[in-house]
Short mmCIF file of C-alpha atoms and ligand atoms in Angstrom, two decimals:
data_model
loop_
_atom_site.label_atom_id
_atom_site.label_comp_id
_atom_site.label_asym_id
_atom_site.label_seq_id
_atom_site.Cartn_x
_atom_site.Cartn_y
_atom_site.Cartn_z
CA MET Y 1 41.45 33.11 5.33
CA ASP Y 2 41.94 32.71 8.69
CA ALA Y 3 40.84 29.18 10.76
CA ARG Y 4 37.75 30.54 11.88
CA VAL Y 5 36.64 31.79 8.35
CA GLY Y 6 37.55 28.34 6.90
CA ALA Y 7 36.09 26.41 9.37
CA LEU Y 8 32.69 28.46 8.78
CA LEU Y 9 32.92 27.89 4.82
CA LEU Y 10 33.27 23.91 6.09
CA ALA Y 11 30.44 24.09 8.31
CA GLN Y 12 27.97 25.49 5.79
CA LEU Y 13 29.37 23.40 3.10
CA LEU Y 14 28.79 20.00 5.70
CA VAL Y 15 25.34 21.62 6.32
CA GLN Y 16 24.58 22.26 2.08
CA ILE Y 17 25.29 18.56 1.99
CA GLU Y 18 22.93 17.08 4.97
CA VAL Y 19 20.06 19.54 2.92
CA GLY Y 20 20.67 18.32 0.13
CA ARG Y 21 20.91 14.58 0.69
CA GLN Y 22 17.84 15.13 2.77
CA ALA Y 23 16.21 16.51 -0.73
CA LEU Y 24 17.49 13.76 -2.73
CA GLN Y 25 15.27 11.58 0.13
CA ASP Y 26 12.19 13.44 -0.67
CA GLU Y 27 12.23 13.25 -4.19
CA GLU Y 28 12.70 9.58 -3.88
CA LEU Y 29 9.64 9.06 -1.48
CA LEU Y 30 7.72 11.01 -4.66
CA LEU Y 31 8.84 9.99 -7.69
CA PRO Y 32 8.01 6.67 -8.86
CA GLY Y 33 10.88 5.14 -8.73
CA PRO Y 34 11.11 1.14 -9.86
CA CYS Y 35 7.99 -0.13 -8.57
CA GLY Y 36 6.00 -3.36 -9.47
CA GLN Y 37 8.90 -6.19 -10.28
CA ARG Y 38 9.30 -8.85 -8.69
CA SER Y 39 12.33 -11.14 -8.51
CA ILE Y 40 11.18 -14.50 -7.74
CA PRO Y 41 10.57 -16.70 -11.01
CA THR Y 42 6.34 -16.96 -11.47
CA ARG Y 43 5.65 -20.59 -11.34
CA ILE Y 44 2.03 -22.30 -11.23
CA VAL Y 45 0.95 -22.46 -7.56
CA GLY Y 46 -0.89 -25.83 -6.92
CA GLY Y 47 -3.37 -24.96 -4.28
CA LYS Y 48 -4.25 -20.84 -3.15
CA ASP Y 49 -1.22 -20.69 -1.14
CA THR Y 50 1.48 -18.25 -2.36
CA GLU Y 51 5.23 -18.28 -2.12
CA LEU Y 52 6.87 -15.85 -0.47
CA GLY Y 53 8.31 -13.23 -2.74
CA ARG Y 54 5.59 -13.26 -5.62
CA TRP Y 55 3.68 -10.10 -3.65
CA PRO Y 56 6.09 -8.15 -2.36
CA TRP Y 57 4.32 -5.39 -1.79
CA GLN Y 58 1.72 -6.63 -0.41
CA ALA Y 59 1.29 -5.36 3.64
CA SER Y 60 -0.46 -7.01 7.06
CA LEU Y 61 -2.02 -3.98 8.82
CA ARG Y 62 -2.26 -5.41 12.56
CA LEU Y 63 -4.16 -3.16 14.92
CA TRP Y 64 -2.34 -3.83 18.10
CA GLY Y 65 -0.21 -6.39 16.93
CA SER Y 66 -2.77 -8.58 14.80
CA HIS Y 67 -3.84 -8.72 11.75
CA HIS Y 68 -6.48 -6.78 10.64
CA CYS Y 69 -6.27 -5.24 6.86
CA GLY Y 70 -4.61 -6.02 3.84
CA GLY Y 71 -2.45 -2.94 2.31
CA SER Y 72 0.41 -2.61 -0.49
CA LEU Y 73 3.84 -0.76 -0.29
CA LEU Y 74 3.98 2.33 -2.30
CA ASN Y 75 7.31 3.70 -1.37
CA ARG Y 76 9.44 3.38 1.64
CA ARG Y 77 7.23 5.68 3.33
CA TRP Y 78 3.73 4.88 2.02
CA VAL Y 79 1.15 2.19 2.23
CA LEU Y 80 -2.63 2.08 0.32
CA SER Y 81 -5.40 0.73 2.16
CA ALA Y 82 -9.12 0.60 2.15
CA ALA Y 83 -10.66 3.51 4.41
CA HIS Y 84 -13.02 1.55 6.03
CA CYS Y 85 -10.27 -0.26 8.66
CA PHE Y 86 -9.39 2.65 9.66
CA GLU Y 87 -13.28 3.98 10.98
CA LYS Y 88 -13.52 2.54 14.31
CA ASN Y 89 -9.55 2.58 14.77
CA ASN Y 90 -8.13 5.88 13.77
CA ASP Y 91 -5.07 6.26 16.03
CA PRO Y 92 -1.66 5.94 14.03
CA TYR Y 93 -0.13 4.26 17.24
CA GLU Y 94 -2.67 0.99 17.21
CA TRP Y 95 -1.34 0.23 13.70
CA THR Y 96 1.39 -1.31 12.25
CA ALA Y 97 2.70 -2.45 8.93
CA GLN Y 98 4.72 -6.32 8.16
CA PHE Y 99 5.86 -6.77 4.95
CA GLY Y 100 8.12 -9.77 3.35
CA GLU Y 101 6.02 -12.76 5.70
CA LEU Y 102 3.62 -15.28 4.56
CA SER Y 103 1.93 -15.35 7.76
CA ALA Y 104 -0.31 -13.12 8.77
CA MET Y 105 0.56 -14.91 12.46
CA PRO Y 106 4.07 -15.57 12.28
CA SER Y 107 5.50 -17.10 15.57
CA ILE Y 108 7.22 -15.69 17.92
CA TRP Y 109 10.48 -16.87 17.25
CA ASN Y 110 10.48 -15.24 14.00
CA LEU Y 111 12.35 -12.46 14.97
CA GLN Y 112 12.77 -11.30 10.55
CA ALA Y 113 8.78 -11.02 10.77
CA TYR Y 114 9.16 -8.15 13.97
CA TYR Y 115 12.33 -6.85 12.47
CA ASN Y 116 9.71 -5.87 9.34
CA ARG Y 117 7.42 -4.61 11.47
CA TYR Y 118 6.91 -1.17 10.83
CA GLN Y 119 5.27 1.67 13.07
CA VAL Y 120 2.22 3.78 11.38
CA GLU Y 121 3.13 7.60 12.08
CA GLN Y 122 -0.10 9.07 10.43
CA ILE Y 123 -3.17 8.04 8.77
CA PHE Y 124 -4.87 9.93 6.04
CA LEU Y 125 -8.95 9.10 4.69
CA SER Y 126 -9.87 10.43 1.80
CA HIS Y 127 -12.16 13.52 2.39
CA GLY Y 128 -14.62 11.53 0.25
CA TYR Y 129 -15.39 8.84 2.47
CA MET Y 130 -18.30 8.72 4.18
CA GLY Y 131 -18.58 5.44 5.42
CA GLY Y 132 -20.23 4.30 2.68
CA SER Y 133 -18.38 2.37 -0.72
CA SER Y 134 -17.28 4.90 -2.36
CA SER Y 135 -13.65 6.85 -1.82
CA ASP Y 136 -13.22 3.78 0.43
CA ILE Y 137 -9.14 4.73 0.04
CA ALA Y 138 -6.85 5.60 3.01
CA LEU Y 139 -2.83 6.51 2.91
CA LEU Y 140 -0.60 5.35 5.67
CA LYS Y 141 2.89 6.94 6.42
CA LEU Y 142 4.89 4.86 8.22
CA SER Y 143 7.40 6.35 10.77
CA THR Y 144 10.91 4.89 9.53
CA SER Y 145 11.90 3.74 5.82
CA VAL Y 146 11.33 0.70 4.37
CA ASN Y 147 14.09 -1.95 3.87
CA TYR Y 148 13.54 -3.04 0.43
CA ASN Y 149 14.58 -6.58 -0.49
CA LYS Y 150 14.09 -9.73 -2.32
CA TYR Y 151 10.51 -10.23 -0.31
CA ILE Y 152 9.83 -6.00 0.40
CA GLN Y 153 9.14 -4.28 -3.06
CA PRO Y 154 6.95 -1.65 -4.10
CA ILE Y 155 3.45 -1.79 -6.82
CA CYS Y 156 3.25 1.15 -9.07
CA VAL Y 157 -0.05 3.01 -9.74
CA LEU Y 158 -1.54 4.79 -12.82
CA ALA Y 159 -2.99 7.80 -13.47
CA ASN Y 160 -5.06 5.88 -15.84
CA ASN Y 161 -6.36 2.37 -15.90
CA TYR Y 162 -8.57 2.42 -18.45
CA GLU Y 163 -6.22 -0.27 -20.46
CA PHE Y 164 -6.94 -3.14 -17.29
CA GLU Y 165 -10.25 -3.06 -18.04
CA ASN Y 166 -11.02 -6.28 -20.14
CA ARG Y 167 -8.17 -8.03 -18.83
CA THR Y 168 -9.07 -11.57 -17.31
CA ASP Y 169 -5.72 -12.59 -15.68
CA CYS Y 170 -5.58 -9.94 -12.85
CA TRP Y 171 -4.97 -11.12 -9.18
CA VAL Y 172 -5.85 -10.91 -6.03
CA THR Y 173 -3.92 -11.29 -2.44
CA GLY Y 174 -5.04 -11.62 1.48
CA TRP Y 175 -5.24 -13.18 4.62
CA GLY Y 176 -9.16 -12.92 4.81
CA ASP Y 177 -11.03 -15.51 5.22
CA ILE Y 178 -11.59 -18.40 2.66
CA LYS Y 179 -15.27 -18.92 2.13
CA GLU Y 180 -18.17 -16.60 3.88
CA ASP Y 181 -17.89 -18.94 7.29
CA GLN Y 182 -14.34 -20.65 7.21
CA GLY Y 183 -11.40 -18.36 8.61
CA LEU Y 184 -7.87 -19.04 7.05
CA PRO Y 185 -6.25 -22.18 8.44
CA SER Y 186 -3.08 -22.15 10.80
CA PRO Y 187 -0.35 -21.23 9.87
CA TYR Y 188 -2.30 -18.00 7.76
CA ILE Y 189 -0.35 -18.73 4.64
CA LEU Y 190 -1.23 -15.40 1.95
CA GLN Y 191 -3.71 -16.45 -0.44
CA GLU Y 192 -4.13 -15.39 -4.27
CA VAL Y 193 -6.57 -16.17 -6.72
CA GLU Y 194 -6.98 -14.91 -10.16
CA VAL Y 195 -9.56 -12.80 -10.98
CA GLY Y 196 -11.30 -11.15 -14.39
CA ILE Y 197 -11.74 -7.49 -14.21
CA ILE Y 198 -15.82 -7.43 -14.81
CA ASN Y 199 -16.99 -3.76 -16.76
CA THR Y 200 -19.09 -1.57 -14.83
CA THR Y 201 -22.07 -1.82 -17.21
CA MET Y 202 -21.80 -6.35 -16.88
CA CYS Y 203 -21.25 -5.25 -13.06
CA ASN Y 204 -24.60 -3.15 -12.27
CA HIS Y 205 -25.98 -5.33 -14.23
CA LEU Y 206 -24.73 -8.48 -12.08
CA PHE Y 207 -25.60 -6.52 -8.78
CA SER Y 208 -29.25 -5.66 -10.14
CA LEU Y 209 -30.37 -9.06 -10.81
CA PRO Y 210 -31.91 -10.67 -7.81
CA SER Y 211 -33.97 -9.27 -5.21
CA PHE Y 212 -31.67 -6.16 -3.39
CA ARG Y 213 -29.39 -4.08 -5.48
CA HIS Y 214 -26.44 -1.96 -5.21
CA ASP Y 215 -24.74 0.97 -7.66
CA ILE Y 216 -21.31 0.35 -9.07
CA TRP Y 217 -20.60 4.42 -9.10
CA GLY Y 218 -17.80 5.94 -11.03
CA ASP Y 219 -14.34 4.72 -8.83
CA MET Y 220 -15.28 1.22 -8.10
CA VAL Y 221 -13.62 -1.48 -10.05
CA CYS Y 222 -15.42 -4.90 -9.89
CA ALA Y 223 -13.53 -7.92 -10.52
CA GLY Y 224 -14.27 -12.17 -9.85
CA ASP Y 225 -15.93 -14.48 -12.22
CA PRO Y 226 -19.17 -14.25 -12.77
CA GLN Y 227 -19.65 -18.34 -11.87
CA GLY Y 228 -18.80 -16.65 -8.71
CA ASP Y 229 -16.07 -18.79 -6.36
CA LYS Y 230 -13.30 -16.52 -7.20
CA ASP Y 231 -13.34 -12.99 -4.61
CA ALA Y 232 -11.78 -11.31 -1.94
CA CYS Y 233 -13.33 -12.09 1.50
CA PHE Y 234 -13.63 -10.68 4.74
CA GLY Y 235 -10.22 -9.62 6.32
CA ASP Y 236 -9.08 -9.15 2.59
CA SER Y 237 -9.69 -5.54 3.32
CA GLY Y 238 -7.59 -2.87 1.91
CA GLY Y 239 -5.49 -5.35 0.31
CA PRO Y 240 -4.47 -4.98 -3.71
CA LEU Y 241 -5.90 -6.26 -7.26
CA ALA Y 242 -3.26 -5.88 -8.90
CA CYS Y 243 -2.54 -6.99 -12.98
CA GLU Y 244 1.00 -6.86 -14.74
CA LYS Y 245 1.83 -5.07 -18.00
CA LYS Y 246 5.81 -6.36 -19.73
CA GLY Y 247 7.07 -7.84 -16.28
CA VAL Y 248 5.75 -5.07 -14.27
CA TRP Y 249 2.77 -5.16 -11.74
CA TYR Y 250 0.14 -2.34 -11.24
CA GLN Y 251 -2.29 -1.84 -8.28
CA ILE Y 252 -5.93 -1.48 -9.97
CA GLY Y 253 -7.93 -2.30 -6.75
CA ILE Y 254 -7.98 -1.96 -3.23
CA VAL Y 255 -10.67 -4.58 -1.75
CA SER Y 256 -13.29 -2.80 -0.64
CA TRP Y 257 -16.53 -5.16 -0.19
CA GLY Y 258 -18.78 -7.48 -1.52
CA VAL Y 259 -21.56 -9.24 -0.96
CA GLY Y 260 -20.51 -12.59 0.95
CA CYS Y 261 -18.04 -14.41 -0.94
CA GLY Y 262 -17.80 -15.90 -3.82
CA ARG Y 263 -21.67 -16.33 -4.51
CA PRO Y 264 -22.74 -16.31 -8.30
CA ASN Y 265 -23.41 -13.20 -9.60
CA ARG Y 266 -21.39 -11.15 -7.03
CA PRO Y 267 -18.11 -9.72 -8.20
CA GLY Y 268 -16.33 -8.28 -5.71
CA VAL Y 269 -15.79 -4.31 -5.81
CA TYR Y 270 -12.83 -2.39 -5.44
CA THR Y 271 -11.44 1.24 -5.21
CA ASN Y 272 -10.52 2.31 -8.38
CA VAL Y 273 -6.90 3.26 -7.40
CA SER Y 274 -6.54 5.85 -10.76
CA SER Y 275 -9.63 7.67 -9.79
CA HIS Y 276 -7.83 8.71 -6.63
CA TYR Y 277 -3.91 9.01 -7.89
CA GLU Y 278 -4.36 12.66 -8.20
CA TRP Y 279 -4.99 12.70 -3.93
CA ILE Y 280 -2.63 9.83 -3.12
CA ARG Y 281 -0.01 12.13 -5.04
CA MET Y 282 -0.87 15.44 -3.26
CA VAL Y 283 -1.30 13.31 0.35
CA MET Y 284 2.23 12.41 -0.41
CA VAL Y 285 3.68 15.50 -1.29
CA LYS Y 286 1.88 17.93 0.98
CA ASN Y 287 3.64 15.52 3.74
CA SER Y 288 6.99 14.39 2.65
CA ILE Y 289 8.85 17.25 2.50
CA HIS Y 290 10.58 19.12 4.90
CA ARG Y 291 9.86 17.08 8.34
CA PRO Y 292 10.23 20.57 11.08
CA ASP Y 293 13.15 18.92 12.71
CA LEU Y 294 15.38 19.19 9.18
CA SER Y 295 14.83 22.49 8.55
CA PRO Y 296 17.97 24.23 7.45
CA PRO Y 297 18.06 27.51 9.88
CA LEU Y 298 18.16 24.90 12.86
CA LEU Y 299 20.79 22.82 11.73
CA LEU Y 300 22.71 25.99 10.57
CA LEU Y 301 22.78 28.00 13.77
CA PRO Y 302 24.35 25.10 16.57
CA LEU Y 303 26.62 24.79 13.78
CA LEU Y 304 27.82 28.55 13.61
CA TRP Y 305 28.25 28.76 17.06
CA ALA Y 306 30.16 25.63 17.83
CA PRO Y 307 34.07 26.26 18.21
CA PRO Y 308 36.18 25.38 14.92
CA PHE Y 309 37.58 22.51 16.73
CA LEU Y 310 34.56 20.59 17.33
CA LEU Y 311 33.63 21.27 13.65
CA LEU Y 312 37.10 19.65 12.65
CA ALA Y 313 36.98 16.89 15.05
C1 NAG K 401 -11.13 3.81 -13.10
O1 NAG K 401 -11.10 5.16 -13.10
C2 NAG K 401 -10.35 5.70 -14.55
C3 NAG K 401 -10.48 7.35 -14.47
O2 NAG K 401 -11.67 7.44 -13.35
C4 NAG K 401 -11.55 4.98 -15.24
O3 NAG K 401 -10.68 5.40 -17.03
C5 NAG K 401 -10.74 3.61 -15.67
O4 NAG K 401 -11.52 3.12 -16.76
C6 NAG K 401 -11.27 3.13 -14.18
N1 NAG K 401 -11.17 1.21 -14.33
C7 NAG K 401 -11.46 0.48 -14.67
C8 NAG K 401 -10.69 -0.55 -14.38
O5 NAG K 401 -12.91 0.71 -14.75
C1 NAG K 402 -12.58 -3.29 -23.92
O1 NAG K 402 -13.64 -4.03 -24.52
C2 NAG K 402 -14.72 -3.48 -24.97
C3 NAG K 402 -15.94 -4.64 -25.79
O2 NAG K 402 -15.36 -5.57 -26.66
C4 NAG K 402 -14.35 -2.85 -26.03
O3 NAG K 402 -14.81 -1.86 -26.61
C5 NAG K 402 -12.90 -2.14 -25.64
O4 NAG K 402 -12.41 -0.98 -26.45
C6 NAG K 402 -11.98 -2.76 -24.86
N1 NAG K 402 -11.22 -1.73 -23.99
C7 NAG K 402 -9.87 -2.08 -24.29
C8 NAG K 402 -8.75 -1.19 -22.82
O5 NAG K 402 -9.28 -2.90 -24.93
C1 NAG K 403 -18.88 -5.20 -20.97
O1 NAG K 403 -18.34 -6.79 -20.61
C2 NAG K 403 -19.40 -7.64 -21.50
C3 NAG K 403 -19.13 -8.91 -20.89
O2 NAG K 403 -17.73 -9.27 -20.61
C4 NAG K 403 -19.30 -7.34 -22.84
O3 NAG K 403 -20.57 -8.38 -23.59
C5 NAG K 403 -19.29 -5.62 -22.95
O4 NAG K 403 -19.13 -5.54 -24.01
C6 NAG K 403 -18.58 -4.91 -22.10
N1 NAG K 403 -18.74 -3.52 -22.08
C7 NAG K 403 -17.90 -2.87 -22.84
C8 NAG K 403 -18.55 -1.51 -22.89
O5 NAG K 403 -17.11 -2.55 -22.69
#
C-alpha cells in the first residue's frame, strides 16, 4: 500500500468520524436526554421573587433586545413558546432567547447575561394557529447550541399528561405584570406562582358564569385558583406551567390567555403541551438532521483532492 492510498484511507476515516460525530449530535437533539432536573435545592420562597436556578428552563424571549414573552428550553437547540407572541414579529433575526438570568432587564455590565443570549434561527408556528386561542404554540430553533449549567437546563414534555389533571401544586413562572395595571417593578425579577390544574368541565363552568362566555377547547388547560389571585398575567405569555413528579419537572402548559389577571372565576388558560407533542417531535425531527453545509459528499471532495501532506499535517 503506497503513501497515497494510505492517505486516502485516512481521509475517509476522518470523514467517517466527523459524520458519525455529527449524527450523534443530531440524535442528542431529538432524544429526550436528561430533562426536568434542577440542582438548586428547593426552599420555600417568602415573597414571589424566585431564586436563580429554580426554573433553569425559563427563557426570556427578547424582541430587539427587550423582554417580550416567556419560553422554555426543551433541549440545546429548541425553545417552546406561544404562537401569539410572534403574530406581529415573525422574523427570527429580531429575536434572541436569554437563559439563566433572574432579571428580564439585566444591567449592561452583566456580561454573563449577554453570553447567555442566543440568536433565533427559525420560528415555527402551529398550522392550527389562526390568531385565536387554539393551537397557541410555537417552536424556536436557536442558531447555536445552548451551554447547560446549574442555572440552564431543559424541561421535559410528555406525550400524555392526563395524570396531572387533578394536581394542585403546579407552578407558573414569568416576568409579566404582577397585577392587571401594575407592571413588574425594577429589578424585574422572575416571578413564580403556585397554581392548581382545573379540569375542563370546571373551567368551562367558571368561564360561563357571568355575562360573557369563552369555550375551553380540546387543546387548552386551565390552571389557577377559583378564588382568583393566583394567575399568570400579561407578559408571561409563552412561559411554562410545570408540575413535578418524582423529582422531575414536566411542562404541562404554555401561558396563552386569560381575562384580566387573577380575577375570581377567571383561571388562566394554557395550551396543553401534550396535545401538540407529535407536532413538537415532527418539527424537531424535520429541522434538526443534516444541515446542507454538513452533507458528507461535500466534505469528502476537498479531502480527496488535497495533497497527502496536507492531510497528515
Ligand atoms: C391534554 O391533552 C391530552 C391529550 O389530548 C389529554 O389526555 C390530557 O388530559 C390533557 N391535559 C390536561 C391537563 O387537561
Ligand atoms: C381526577 O379526579 C377525578 C374526579 O375526582 C377522577 O375521576 C380521576 O380519576 C382523577 N384523575 C387522576 C389522574 O387521578
Ligand atoms: C372537575 O373538578 C371538579 C372540582 O374540582 C370536581 O368536582 C369534578 O369531579 C372534576 N371532574 C372530573 C371529570 O375530573
